[in-house]
Amino acid sequence: MLDAIDGVDWEAIPGRPGWYEPARAACGLRALADAANRIQAAEAGSLLDGGGIVHGHSAAVFPAAAVAAPLLLDIAQQGHPAARDTALGLVDEALSAYPHAGYTRVTTPYGMAVPICCAIAHHLRSRNDFLAGLGKRGRALLADAAEHWHFEIRECVADGNDTAAFGALAGHFPDGVHAAELHLAGRLTVLDEVALQYPPVGGSPEACLQVIGRHPGDLPVGAALFPAECGERVH
């Protein structure tokens, strides 16, 4: 785990000058991974909460939080129980905090400008079994992550002046019509009106979204959709 932490160039991750402190991210994660009691876990958490991945006093989150999220979840799974509690608290805080303008997005394998909160939610969903097994706290984290849904387009069919987009939905698409960001090859387009036409059933991620006022050619296969409101989050 320490090798994974040290393998990140925390200095190269962007963050608002004067707020983001890369050394706190690296030192805090190493200390939390090694923590053997509540005092050590709290000290490590203070580093991470005081400019390492978030700034707790101002409820700000930095892009480093998206990189740290899988490492924190590793610590939660493998570390001391006190480290687990601190790690989960930091991930929860990072998911709900707001980024500074100009530092709101991160590059991921599924998008080059993904909102920080959506990237963190993706990591939480990848640990579904572990988090669900923790009981109420883990389920609450998964429920919060579900609000930051992600949809991958696999096929589109014209539906009058609209398009029925078929694909895989992660998270919970809310009732009603909502704006969404469409991401493909580094380009971002806002779709003003999107609604859930057919929800997933039987544990399958397969779903259908109705994209109002758009033709299939506007929605390339392989494109990813995220909540537009997540892209608008700013401190």
PDB file of C-alpha atoms in Angstrom:
ATOM      1  CA  MET A   1       0.000   0.000   0.000  1.00  0.00           C
ATOM      2  CA  LEU A   2       2.843   2.393   0.822  1.00  0.00           C
ATOM      3  CA  ASP A   3       4.343   1.752  -2.607  1.00  0.00           C
ATOM      4  CA  ALA A   4       1.050   2.777  -4.219  1.00  0.00           C
ATOM      5  CA  ILE A   5       0.966   5.979  -2.181  1.00  0.00           C
ATOM      6  CA  ASP A   6       4.587   6.814  -2.982  1.00  0.00           C
ATOM      7  CA  GLY A   7       3.983   5.984  -6.639  1.00  0.00           C
ATOM      8  CA  VAL A   8       1.741   9.047  -7.007  1.00  0.00           C
ATOM      9  CA  ASP A   9       3.352  12.355  -7.942  1.00  0.00           C
ATOM     10  CA  TRP A  10       1.241  14.442  -5.585  1.00  0.00           C
ATOM     11  CA  GLU A  11       3.127  17.607  -6.572  1.00  0.00           C
ATOM     12  CA  ALA A  12       1.959  17.155 -10.172  1.00  0.00           C
ATOM     13  CA  ILE A  13      -1.733  17.049  -9.224  1.00  0.00           C
ATOM     14  CA  PRO A  14      -3.244  20.521  -9.655  1.00  0.00           C
ATOM     15  CA  GLY A  15      -4.865  22.338  -6.779  1.00  0.00           C
ATOM     16  CA  ARG A  16      -5.611  25.890  -5.753  1.00  0.00           C
ATOM     17  CA  PRO A  17      -2.334  27.525  -4.637  1.00  0.00           C
ATOM     18  CA  GLY A  18      -2.248  28.282  -0.946  1.00  0.00           C
ATOM     19  CA  TRP A  19      -4.891  25.665  -0.212  1.00  0.00           C
ATOM     20  CA  TYR A  20      -3.726  22.354  -1.646  1.00  0.00           C
ATOM     21  CA  GLU A  21      -0.590  21.022   0.073  1.00  0.00           C
ATOM     22  CA  PRO A  22       0.763  17.940  -1.739  1.00  0.00           C
ATOM     23  CA  ALA A  23       3.097  17.008   1.118  1.00  0.00           C
ATOM     24  CA  ARG A  24       0.109  16.664   3.432  1.00  0.00           C
ATOM     25  CA  ALA A  25      -1.551  14.279   0.988  1.00  0.00           C
ATOM     26  CA  ALA A  26       1.475  11.995   0.762  1.00  0.00           C
ATOM     27  CA  CYS A  27       2.425  12.128   4.450  1.00  0.00           C
ATOM     28  CA  GLY A  28      -1.163  11.833   5.621  1.00  0.00           C
ATOM     29  CA  LEU A  29      -1.870   8.741   3.558  1.00  0.00           C
ATOM     30  CA  ARG A  30       1.358   7.055   4.625  1.00  0.00           C
ATOM     31  CA  ALA A  31       0.649   7.827   8.274  1.00  0.00           C
ATOM     32  CA  LEU A  32      -2.931   6.594   7.999  1.00  0.00           C
ATOM     33  CA  ALA A  33      -1.817   3.339   6.356  1.00  0.00           C
ATOM     34  CA  ASP A  34       0.586   2.768   9.267  1.00  0.00           C
ATOM     35  CA  ALA A  35      -1.784   3.957  12.024  1.00  0.00           C
ATOM     36  CA  ALA A  36      -2.175   1.447  14.856  1.00  0.00           C
ATOM     37  CA  ASN A  37      -4.492   3.375  17.159  1.00  0.00           C
ATOM     38  CA  ARG A  38      -7.033   6.205  17.203  1.00  0.00           C
ATOM     39  CA  ILE A  39      -4.518   8.920  18.052  1.00  0.00           C
ATOM     40  CA  GLN A  40      -2.303   8.058  15.093  1.00  0.00           C
ATOM     41  CA  ALA A  41      -5.316   7.790  12.800  1.00  0.00           C
ATOM     42  CA  ALA A  42      -6.591  11.179  13.964  1.00  0.00           C
ATOM     43  CA  GLU A  43      -3.198  12.809  13.398  1.00  0.00           C
ATOM     44  CA  ALA A  44      -3.041  11.390   9.889  1.00  0.00           C
ATOM     45  CA  GLY A  45      -6.610  12.483   9.230  1.00  0.00           C
ATOM     46  CA  SER A  46      -5.717  16.032  10.278  1.00  0.00           C
ATOM     47  CA  LEU A  47      -3.032  16.199   7.602  1.00  0.00           C
ATOM     48  CA  LEU A  48      -5.417  15.006   4.917  1.00  0.00           C
ATOM     49  CA  ASP A  49      -8.255  17.199   6.149  1.00  0.00           C
ATOM     50  CA  GLY A  50      -6.091  20.294   6.465  1.00  0.00           C
ATOM     51  CA  GLY A  51      -5.020  20.707   2.864  1.00  0.00           C
ATOM     52  CA  GLY A  52      -4.004  17.225   1.739  1.00  0.00           C
ATOM     53  CA  ILE A  53      -7.159  16.156  -0.081  1.00  0.00           C
ATOM     54  CA  VAL A  54      -9.771  18.430   1.459  1.00  0.00           C
ATOM     55  CA  HIS A  55      -9.857  21.597   3.518  1.00  0.00           C
ATOM     56  CA  GLY A  56     -12.344  20.716   6.195  1.00  0.00           C
ATOM     57  CA  HIS A  57     -12.805  24.189   7.666  1.00  0.00           C
ATOM     58  CA  SER A  58     -14.017  25.564   4.339  1.00  0.00           C
ATOM     59  CA  ALA A  59     -15.608  22.326   3.012  1.00  0.00           C
ATOM     60  CA  ALA A  60     -13.360  22.418  -0.086  1.00  0.00           C
ATOM     61  CA  VAL A  61     -12.160  19.373  -1.988  1.00  0.00           C
ATOM     62  CA  PHE A  62      -9.088  19.102  -4.213  1.00  0.00           C
ATOM     63  CA  PRO A  63      -8.479  16.950  -7.312  1.00  0.00           C
ATOM     64  CA  ALA A  64      -6.063  14.919  -5.186  1.00  0.00           C
ATOM     65  CA  ALA A  65      -9.101  13.487  -3.396  1.00  0.00           C
ATOM     66  CA  ALA A  66     -10.103  11.540  -6.501  1.00  0.00           C
ATOM     67  CA  VAL A  67      -6.618  10.023  -6.679  1.00  0.00           C
ATOM     68  CA  ALA A  68      -6.584   9.328  -2.948  1.00  0.00           C
ATOM     69  CA  ALA A  69     -10.048   7.741  -2.836  1.00  0.00           C
ATOM     70  CA  PRO A  70      -8.999   4.196  -3.894  1.00  0.00           C
ATOM     71  CA  LEU A  71      -6.002   4.389  -1.549  1.00  0.00           C
ATOM     72  CA  LEU A  72      -8.246   5.425   1.334  1.00  0.00           C
ATOM     73  CA  LEU A  73     -10.583   2.558   0.524  1.00  0.00           C
ATOM     74  CA  ASP A  74      -7.602   0.183   0.527  1.00  0.00           C
ATOM     75  CA  ILE A  75      -6.691   1.500   3.978  1.00  0.00           C
ATOM     76  CA  ALA A  76     -10.275   1.032   5.100  1.00  0.00           C
ATOM     77  CA  GLN A  77     -10.172  -2.593   3.987  1.00  0.00           C
ATOM     78  CA  GLN A  78      -6.681  -3.502   5.160  1.00  0.00           C
ATOM     79  CA  GLY A  79      -5.781  -1.090   7.950  1.00  0.00           C
ATOM     80  CA  HIS A  80      -6.495  -0.736  11.659  1.00  0.00           C
ATOM     81  CA  PRO A  81     -10.192  -0.203  12.555  1.00  0.00           C
ATOM     82  CA  ALA A  82      -9.381   3.361  13.629  1.00  0.00           C
ATOM     83  CA  ALA A  83      -7.719   3.980  10.258  1.00  0.00           C
ATOM     84  CA  ARG A  84     -10.782   2.520   8.545  1.00  0.00           C
ATOM     85  CA  ASP A  85     -13.090   4.948  10.328  1.00  0.00           C
ATOM     86  CA  THR A  86     -10.858   7.913   9.481  1.00  0.00           C
ATOM     87  CA  ALA A  87     -10.466   6.834   5.851  1.00  0.00           C
ATOM     88  CA  LEU A  88     -14.208   6.417   5.326  1.00  0.00           C
ATOM     89  CA  GLY A  89     -14.876   9.763   6.976  1.00  0.00           C
ATOM     90  CA  LEU A  90     -12.444  11.475   4.610  1.00  0.00           C
ATOM     91  CA  VAL A  91     -13.976   9.852   1.528  1.00  0.00           C
ATOM     92  CA  ASP A  92     -17.434  10.888   2.725  1.00  0.00           C
ATOM     93  CA  GLU A  93     -16.230  14.456   3.286  1.00  0.00           C
ATOM     94  CA  ALA A  94     -14.534  14.612  -0.116  1.00  0.00           C
ATOM     95  CA  LEU A  95     -17.681  13.395  -1.862  1.00  0.00           C
ATOM     96  CA  SER A  96     -19.830  16.136  -0.355  1.00  0.00           C
ATOM     97  CA  ALA A  97     -17.344  19.044  -0.396  1.00  0.00           C
ATOM     98  CA  TYR A  98     -17.101  21.600  -3.222  1.00  0.00           C
ATOM     99  CA  PRO A  99     -14.023  22.189  -5.405  1.00  0.00           C
ATOM    100  CA  HIS A 100     -12.467  25.564  -6.175  1.00  0.00           C
ATOM    101  CA  ALA A 101     -13.099  27.134  -9.575  1.00  0.00           C
ATOM    102  CA  GLY A 102     -10.550  25.906 -12.087  1.00  0.00           C
ATOM    103  CA  TYR A 103      -9.904  22.731 -10.105  1.00  0.00           C
ATOM    104  CA  THR A 104     -13.234  20.946 -10.395  1.00  0.00           C
ATOM    105  CA  ARG A 105     -12.411  18.007 -12.717  1.00  0.00           C
ATOM    106  CA  VAL A 106     -10.048  15.083 -13.073  1.00  0.00           C
ATOM    107  CA  THR A 107      -8.922  12.760 -15.848  1.00  0.00           C
ATOM    108  CA  THR A 108     -10.146   9.159 -15.556  1.00  0.00           C
ATOM    109  CA  PRO A 109     -10.213   6.096 -17.841  1.00  0.00           C
ATOM    110  CA  TYR A 110     -13.869   6.867 -18.604  1.00  0.00           C
ATOM    111  CA  GLY A 111     -13.611  10.631 -19.130  1.00  0.00           C
ATOM    112  CA  MET A 112     -10.992  13.365 -19.403  1.00  0.00           C
ATOM    113  CA  ALA A 113     -12.867  16.022 -17.444  1.00  0.00           C
ATOM    114  CA  VAL A 114     -14.955  14.152 -14.888  1.00  0.00           C
ATOM    115  CA  PRO A 115     -16.301  16.108 -11.876  1.00  0.00           C
ATOM    116  CA  ILE A 116     -14.339  15.202  -8.755  1.00  0.00           C
ATOM    117  CA  CYS A 117     -17.448  13.996  -6.942  1.00  0.00           C
ATOM    118  CA  CYS A 118     -18.353  11.626  -9.784  1.00  0.00           C
ATOM    119  CA  ALA A 119     -14.838  10.165  -9.841  1.00  0.00           C
ATOM    120  CA  ILE A 120     -14.990   9.529  -6.084  1.00  0.00           C
ATOM    121  CA  ALA A 121     -18.448   7.973  -6.438  1.00  0.00           C
ATOM    122  CA  HIS A 122     -17.063   5.608  -9.076  1.00  0.00           C
ATOM    123  CA  HIS A 123     -14.425   4.356  -6.625  1.00  0.00           C
ATOM    124  CA  LEU A 124     -17.055   3.851  -3.927  1.00  0.00           C
ATOM    125  CA  ARG A 125     -19.224   1.779  -6.257  1.00  0.00           C
ATOM    126  CA  SER A 126     -16.225  -0.389  -7.104  1.00  0.00           C
ATOM    127  CA  ARG A 127     -16.117  -1.446  -3.413  1.00  0.00           C
ATOM    128  CA  ASN A 128     -19.836  -2.210  -3.207  1.00  0.00           C
ATOM    129  CA  ASP A 129     -19.504  -5.567  -1.434  1.00  0.00           C
ATOM    130  CA  PHE A 130     -17.034  -4.266   1.140  1.00  0.00           C
ATOM    131  CA  LEU A 131     -19.056  -1.148   1.939  1.00  0.00           C
ATOM    132  CA  ALA A 132     -22.381  -2.972   2.063  1.00  0.00           C
ATOM    133  CA  GLY A 133     -20.804  -5.413   4.495  1.00  0.00           C
ATOM    134  CA  LEU A 134     -20.012  -2.577   6.912  1.00  0.00           C
ATOM    135  CA  GLY A 135     -23.687  -2.058   7.647  1.00  0.00           C
ATOM    136  CA  LYS A 136     -25.406   1.311   7.992  1.00  0.00           C
ATOM    137  CA  ARG A 137     -22.351   3.492   7.421  1.00  0.00           C
ATOM    138  CA  GLY A 138     -21.245   1.670   4.306  1.00  0.00           C
ATOM    139  CA  ARG A 139     -24.739   1.616   2.860  1.00  0.00           C
ATOM    140  CA  ALA A 140     -25.058   5.355   3.485  1.00  0.00           C
ATOM    141  CA  LEU A 141     -21.851   5.975   1.537  1.00  0.00           C
ATOM    142  CA  LEU A 142     -23.135   3.878  -1.353  1.00  0.00           C
ATOM    143  CA  ALA A 143     -26.437   5.750  -1.312  1.00  0.00           C
ATOM    144  CA  ASP A 144     -24.604   9.079  -1.491  1.00  0.00           C
ATOM    145  CA  ALA A 145     -22.437   7.774  -4.326  1.00  0.00           C
ATOM    146  CA  ALA A 146     -25.527   6.642  -6.239  1.00  0.00           C
ATOM    147  CA  GLU A 147     -26.625  10.265  -6.624  1.00  0.00           C
ATOM    148  CA  HIS A 148     -23.572  10.807  -8.848  1.00  0.00           C
ATOM    149  CA  TRP A 149     -24.784   8.526 -11.622  1.00  0.00           C
ATOM    150  CA  HIS A 150     -22.863   7.564 -14.753  1.00  0.00           C
ATOM    151  CA  PHE A 151     -24.292   6.268 -18.025  1.00  0.00           C
ATOM    152  CA  GLU A 152     -22.358   4.717 -20.901  1.00  0.00           C
ATOM    153  CA  ILE A 153     -24.069   4.828 -24.304  1.00  0.00           C
ATOM    154  CA  ARG A 154     -24.028   1.544 -26.220  1.00  0.00           C
ATOM    155  CA  GLU A 155     -26.782   2.081 -28.798  1.00  0.00           C
ATOM    156  CA  CYS A 156     -29.100   4.887 -29.897  1.00  0.00           C
ATOM    157  CA  VAL A 157     -32.435   4.795 -31.703  1.00  0.00           C
ATOM    158  CA  ALA A 158     -34.469   7.730 -33.013  1.00  0.00           C
ATOM    159  CA  ASP A 159     -37.733   8.282 -31.155  1.00  0.00           C
ATOM    160  CA  GLY A 160     -39.533  11.029 -33.042  1.00  0.00           C
ATOM    161  CA  ASN A 161     -37.604  14.222 -32.370  1.00  0.00           C
ATOM    162  CA  ASP A 162     -35.863  12.558 -29.451  1.00  0.00           C
ATOM    163  CA  THR A 163     -33.411   9.695 -28.986  1.00  0.00           C
ATOM    164  CA  ALA A 164     -33.644   6.529 -26.931  1.00  0.00           C
ATOM    165  CA  ALA A 165     -30.149   5.851 -25.646  1.00  0.00           C
ATOM    166  CA  PHE A 166     -29.463   2.306 -24.451  1.00  0.00           C
ATOM    167  CA  GLY A 167     -26.527   1.512 -22.225  1.00  0.00           C
ATOM    168  CA  ALA A 168     -25.210   0.811 -18.740  1.00  0.00           C
ATOM    169  CA  LEU A 169     -26.308   2.944 -15.798  1.00  0.00           C
ATOM    170  CA  ALA A 170     -24.293   3.121 -12.589  1.00  0.00           C
ATOM    171  CA  GLY A 171     -25.943   4.859  -9.683  1.00  0.00           C
ATOM    172  CA  HIS A 172     -29.478   6.208  -9.459  1.00  0.00           C
ATOM    173  CA  PHE A 173     -30.953   8.447 -12.146  1.00  0.00           C
ATOM    174  CA  PRO A 174     -33.498  10.685 -10.371  1.00  0.00           C
ATOM    175  CA  ASP A 175     -37.138  11.009 -11.353  1.00  0.00           C
ATOM    176  CA  GLY A 176     -38.017  13.702 -13.875  1.00  0.00           C
ATOM    177  CA  VAL A 177     -36.060  15.520 -16.556  1.00  0.00           C
ATOM    178  CA  HIS A 178     -32.499  16.628 -15.878  1.00  0.00           C
ATOM    179  CA  ALA A 179     -29.522  18.163 -17.654  1.00  0.00           C
ATOM    180  CA  ALA A 180     -26.549  15.917 -18.312  1.00  0.00           C
ATOM    181  CA  GLU A 181     -22.978  16.277 -19.513  1.00  0.00           C
ATOM    182  CA  LEU A 182     -21.956  14.131 -22.482  1.00  0.00           C
ATOM    183  CA  HIS A 183     -18.249  13.251 -22.539  1.00  0.00           C
ATOM    184  CA  LEU A 184     -16.391  11.791 -25.511  1.00  0.00           C
ATOM    185  CA  ALA A 185     -12.740  12.034 -26.547  1.00  0.00           C
ATOM    186  CA  GLY A 186     -12.069  15.071 -24.392  1.00  0.00           C
ATOM    187  CA  ARG A 187     -15.118  16.964 -25.603  1.00  0.00           C
ATOM    188  CA  LEU A 188     -17.988  17.931 -23.328  1.00  0.00           C
ATOM    189  CA  THR A 189     -21.539  18.753 -24.437  1.00  0.00           C
ATOM    190  CA  VAL A 190     -24.465  19.655 -22.199  1.00  0.00           C
ATOM    191  CA  LEU A 191     -27.750  17.879 -22.926  1.00  0.00           C
ATOM    192  CA  ASP A 192     -30.541  20.026 -21.533  1.00  0.00           C
ATOM    193  CA  GLU A 193     -33.247  17.397 -21.107  1.00  0.00           C
ATOM    194  CA  VAL A 194     -32.642  13.764 -20.224  1.00  0.00           C
ATOM    195  CA  ALA A 195     -35.038  11.361 -18.508  1.00  0.00           C
ATOM    196  CA  LEU A 196     -34.963   7.725 -17.467  1.00  0.00           C
ATOM    197  CA  GLN A 197     -37.169   5.788 -19.873  1.00  0.00           C
ATOM    198  CA  TYR A 198     -36.465   2.224 -18.706  1.00  0.00           C
ATOM    199  CA  PRO A 199     -34.639   1.600 -15.401  1.00  0.00           C
ATOM    200  CA  PRO A 200     -32.287  -1.315 -14.745  1.00  0.00           C
ATOM    201  CA  VAL A 201     -33.997  -4.511 -13.567  1.00  0.00           C
ATOM    202  CA  GLY A 202     -32.858  -7.686 -11.883  1.00  0.00           C
ATOM    203  CA  GLY A 203     -29.458  -6.354 -10.878  1.00  0.00           C
ATOM    204  CA  SER A 204     -28.470  -5.623 -14.483  1.00  0.00           C
ATOM    205  CA  PRO A 205     -27.023  -2.167 -15.267  1.00  0.00           C
ATOM    206  CA  GLU A 206     -28.832  -2.082 -18.627  1.00  0.00           C
ATOM    207  CA  ALA A 207     -31.119   0.958 -18.910  1.00  0.00           C
ATOM    208  CA  CYS A 208     -32.584   3.375 -21.449  1.00  0.00           C
ATOM    209  CA  LEU A 209     -32.484   7.158 -21.273  1.00  0.00           C
ATOM    210  CA  GLN A 210     -34.681   9.479 -23.308  1.00  0.00           C
ATOM    211  CA  VAL A 211     -32.659  12.411 -24.637  1.00  0.00           C
ATOM    212  CA  ILE A 212     -35.169  15.058 -25.576  1.00  0.00           C
ATOM    213  CA  GLY A 213     -34.635  17.147 -28.693  1.00  0.00           C
ATOM    214  CA  ARG A 214     -31.490  15.281 -29.796  1.00  0.00           C
ATOM    215  CA  HIS A 215     -30.886  12.957 -32.732  1.00  0.00           C
ATOM    216  CA  PRO A 216     -28.888   9.696 -32.498  1.00  0.00           C
ATOM    217  CA  GLY A 217     -25.987  11.303 -34.345  1.00  0.00           C
ATOM    218  CA  ASP A 218     -25.551  13.666 -31.399  1.00  0.00           C
ATOM    219  CA  LEU A 219     -24.989  10.736 -29.050  1.00  0.00           C
ATOM    220  CA  PRO A 220     -22.007   8.614 -30.163  1.00  0.00           C
ATOM    221  CA  VAL A 221     -21.625   5.057 -28.925  1.00  0.00           C
ATOM    222  CA  GLY A 222     -19.067   4.975 -26.138  1.00  0.00           C
ATOM    223  CA  ALA A 223     -19.900   8.441 -24.858  1.00  0.00           C
ATOM    224  CA  ALA A 224     -20.406   8.848 -21.116  1.00  0.00           C
ATOM    225  CA  LEU A 225     -23.077  10.907 -19.392  1.00  0.00           C
ATOM    226  CA  PHE A 226     -22.793  12.510 -15.960  1.00  0.00           C
ATOM    227  CA  PRO A 227     -25.134  14.790 -13.985  1.00  0.00           C
ATOM    228  CA  ALA A 228     -24.728  18.371 -15.197  1.00  0.00           C
ATOM    229  CA  GLU A 229     -25.256  19.615 -11.659  1.00  0.00           C
ATOM    230  CA  CYS A 230     -22.073  17.833 -10.584  1.00  0.00           C
ATOM    231  CA  GLY A 231     -20.133  19.770 -13.208  1.00  0.00           C
ATOM    232  CA  GLU A 232     -21.541  22.994 -11.790  1.00  0.00           C
ATOM    233  CA  ARG A 233     -20.362  22.345  -8.231  1.00  0.00           C
ATOM    234  CA  VAL A 234     -17.888  25.035  -7.242  1.00  0.00           C
ATOM    235  CA  HIS A 235     -16.675  26.451  -3.954  1.00  0.00           C
TER     236      HIS A 235
END
